[in-house]
Structure formats: C-alpha cells, structure tokens
C-alpha cells in the first residue's frame, strides 16, 4: 500500500514515515503543497496524510482540488488547528478523517489502516479469503490457522491483493503500489515476488489471469 504524506515539518514527517513503514506501508513525503497536489493528482496512492498548514498551497485547497477533479483517495487531515469549525470545513471539503497535533503515532497508524480497509470494503481489521487470513493490526498472515513468515515486500503484495479481493490486479498496478516511483526494477520483479509468496502460502494462494494480472482465491487461467 502506497501512502503520500504531505507535511512540511521534517521531524514530524520522519516520525510518520517510520511508523507507517513499520506497519508495512510504502511512504512518500512531500513538504510543498503545490508539489503534493500535483503528485496526488497524477500518481496512484492508497491514502494521504495531509497537513493543512503547507507552504505553496494550503492543505484544504489541495484537498478541494483533488475532490473537484474526482480523486477519491482516502485522506486523513493532520493539523495543529483544533477548532471545531476548521474540522467541519475539512470534513465538508472531502476529508475522511481528522487528527490534531500533537498526536500518538499508534493512533495515526490505526486511522490510516482503517481508511485503507474501509476504502476496500473491509471494515474489520482481519481479512479472510478461504483459509488465508490477514491481520492488518498485527501485520500477520496465516493459512489454516498457522502463521506464515513473509518478508516486508511479500507482505505488501499479499496485503494489496487481499484488500482488493474480487478483482484482477495488473502487474503495472502492483508495481505502482509496491515500489517507490524511482525504484529500478527488473522486468520480472512482480513475477518473482508472486512466485516467492506461492512457495510460502501455497501454489493456489495467488491465481494468474494470463494477460490481465493476479487475484487472490480464484482459479489460475
């Protein structure tokens, strides 16, 4: 899962990055509102943590532009402004959640996880596909009740596919959501990653729809 954090305080941004990456998420930071708006408008992110007091373009303007353009990415507003009328304006502008500074990183991580689950139609913290289970709080994957040890990248793959159960996910989409934009990949990187996960979860865990992509729980075509 790929998260965009728009925060101009370097220390806060670093704290958020560390916490979200420890939660198994891919994090990219922008400190300028104009640049952050552009990236959110042109790149695929699964959620955004958005500070209101950004230089260049304030956070509410960024959010309003995204929503006017039809960008439906879940947004958590993070700000030092705690007035109730500002919270109302943020929600009315299209924010999905609101957290004021100072904050506990554990709460921020929990709220981001909840945004990701709700966006994918999974209100509960545990997602099940057959006998495969993903615990989004503990970052654990199990099959038949037995824990399966996955590397961080393998976990991201399983998490993305399980959050998007019921549809086929293409290789380009997986690349966009599992790797940094400027990360140099081998042409078969996704295939290798899928193969490794199948070796650990079982050959039937991830199905291939030839010419289309991958899905969890279906039959290989």
mmCIF file of C-alpha atoms in Angstrom, residues 125-217:
data_model
loop_
_atom_site.group_PDB
_atom_site.id
_atom_site.type_symbol
_atom_site.label_atom_id
_atom_site.label_comp_id
_atom_site.label_asym_id
_atom_site.label_seq_id
_atom_site.Cartn_x
_atom_site.Cartn_y
_atom_site.Cartn_z
ATOM 1 C CA UNK A 125 -9.191 -5.482 10.958
ATOM 2 C CA UNK A 126 -8.877 -9.121 9.855
ATOM 3 C CA UNK A 127 -9.441 -10.013 6.191
ATOM 4 C CA UNK A 128 -10.120 -13.639 5.256
ATOM 5 C CA UNK A 129 -10.019 -15.319 1.864
ATOM 6 C CA UNK A 130 -10.761 -19.003 2.294
ATOM 7 C CA UNK A 131 -8.328 -20.276 4.904
ATOM 8 C CA UNK A 132 -5.877 -17.400 4.342
ATOM 9 C CA UNK A 133 -6.087 -14.658 6.954
ATOM 10 C CA UNK A 134 -4.535 -11.183 7.031
ATOM 11 C CA UNK A 135 -4.416 -9.380 10.384
ATOM 12 C CA UNK A 136 -3.854 -5.711 9.499
ATOM 13 C CA UNK A 137 -3.145 -4.737 13.124
ATOM 14 C CA UNK A 138 -0.513 -7.370 13.845
ATOM 15 C CA UNK A 139 0.804 -7.470 10.254
ATOM 16 C CA UNK A 140 0.458 -11.220 10.229
ATOM 17 C CA UNK A 141 -0.607 -13.661 7.547
ATOM 18 C CA UNK A 142 -1.796 -17.170 8.358
ATOM 19 C CA UNK A 143 -3.101 -20.131 6.403
ATOM 20 C CA UNK A 144 -5.231 -22.742 8.084
ATOM 21 C CA UNK A 145 -4.565 -21.003 11.385
ATOM 22 C CA UNK A 146 -0.798 -21.408 11.049
ATOM 23 C CA UNK A 147 1.358 -18.263 10.791
ATOM 24 C CA UNK A 148 3.336 -17.756 7.584
ATOM 25 C CA UNK A 149 6.564 -15.759 7.722
ATOM 26 C CA UNK A 150 6.717 -13.228 4.894
ATOM 27 C CA UNK A 151 9.293 -10.586 4.035
ATOM 28 C CA UNK A 152 8.059 -6.958 4.107
ATOM 29 C CA UNK A 153 7.669 -6.892 0.324
ATOM 30 C CA UNK A 154 5.875 -10.248 0.276
ATOM 31 C CA UNK A 155 3.538 -8.973 2.992
ATOM 32 C CA UNK A 156 2.778 -5.843 0.936
ATOM 33 C CA UNK A 157 1.869 -7.980 -2.048
ATOM 34 C CA UNK A 158 -0.486 -10.212 -0.065
ATOM 35 C CA UNK A 159 -1.984 -7.205 1.711
ATOM 36 C CA UNK A 160 -2.676 -5.345 -1.531
ATOM 37 C CA UNK A 161 -4.265 -8.351 -3.213
ATOM 38 C CA UNK A 162 -6.390 -9.175 -0.169
ATOM 39 C CA UNK A 163 -7.547 -5.572 0.225
ATOM 40 C CA UNK A 164 -8.572 -5.745 -3.451
ATOM 41 C CA UNK A 165 -10.122 -9.186 -3.396
ATOM 42 C CA UNK A 166 -12.679 -9.854 -6.067
ATOM 43 C CA UNK A 167 -10.818 -8.203 -8.917
ATOM 44 C CA UNK A 168 -7.747 -8.882 -11.035
ATOM 45 C CA UNK A 169 -4.773 -6.609 -10.312
ATOM 46 C CA UNK A 170 -2.393 -5.948 -13.194
ATOM 47 C CA UNK A 171 1.385 -6.058 -12.974
ATOM 48 C CA UNK A 172 1.699 -2.289 -13.635
ATOM 49 C CA UNK A 173 -0.727 -1.555 -10.795
ATOM 50 C CA UNK A 174 1.196 -3.781 -8.398
ATOM 51 C CA UNK A 175 4.444 -2.103 -9.420
ATOM 52 C CA UNK A 176 2.956 1.343 -8.769
ATOM 53 C CA UNK A 177 1.674 0.401 -5.317
ATOM 54 C CA UNK A 178 4.509 -1.826 -4.056
ATOM 55 C CA UNK A 179 7.612 0.092 -5.112
ATOM 56 C CA UNK A 180 8.864 3.664 -4.965
ATOM 57 C CA UNK A 181 8.379 5.590 -8.182
ATOM 58 C CA UNK A 182 12.098 5.931 -8.910
ATOM 59 C CA UNK A 183 12.996 2.371 -7.865
ATOM 60 C CA UNK A 184 14.687 0.441 -10.660
ATOM 61 C CA UNK A 185 13.060 -2.945 -11.180
ATOM 62 C CA UNK A 186 13.835 -5.990 -13.219
ATOM 63 C CA UNK A 187 11.133 -6.663 -15.800
ATOM 64 C CA UNK A 188 10.076 -9.852 -13.998
ATOM 65 C CA UNK A 189 10.184 -8.443 -10.448
ATOM 66 C CA UNK A 190 6.462 -8.955 -9.808
ATOM 67 C CA UNK A 191 6.548 -12.493 -11.194
ATOM 68 C CA UNK A 192 9.461 -13.359 -8.895
ATOM 69 C CA UNK A 193 7.651 -11.841 -5.909
ATOM 70 C CA UNK A 194 4.471 -13.778 -6.657
ATOM 71 C CA UNK A 195 6.478 -16.984 -7.008
ATOM 72 C CA UNK A 196 8.071 -16.481 -3.591
ATOM 73 C CA UNK A 197 4.694 -15.925 -1.954
ATOM 74 C CA UNK A 198 3.257 -19.038 -3.580
ATOM 75 C CA UNK A 199 6.154 -21.066 -2.198
ATOM 76 C CA UNK A 200 5.218 -19.938 1.307
ATOM 77 C CA UNK A 201 1.406 -19.709 1.148
ATOM 78 C CA UNK A 202 0.736 -22.469 -1.382
ATOM 79 C CA UNK A 203 0.607 -22.570 -5.159
ATOM 80 C CA UNK A 204 -3.137 -21.855 -5.139
ATOM 81 C CA UNK A 205 -2.889 -18.744 -2.944
ATOM 82 C CA UNK A 206 -2.410 -16.301 -5.835
ATOM 83 C CA UNK A 207 -4.035 -17.011 -9.178
ATOM 84 C CA UNK A 208 -2.788 -15.758 -12.532
ATOM 85 C CA UNK A 209 -5.196 -14.408 -15.142
ATOM 86 C CA UNK A 210 -2.943 -14.566 -18.156
ATOM 87 C CA UNK A 211 -2.717 -11.247 -19.947
ATOM 88 C CA UNK A 212 -4.565 -9.486 -17.111
ATOM 89 C CA UNK A 213 -2.784 -9.927 -13.775
ATOM 90 C CA UNK A 214 -3.246 -11.574 -10.395
ATOM 91 C CA UNK A 215 -6.008 -12.248 -7.922
ATOM 92 C CA UNK A 216 -6.449 -13.997 -4.582
ATOM 93 C CA UNK A 217 -8.678 -17.021 -4.281
#
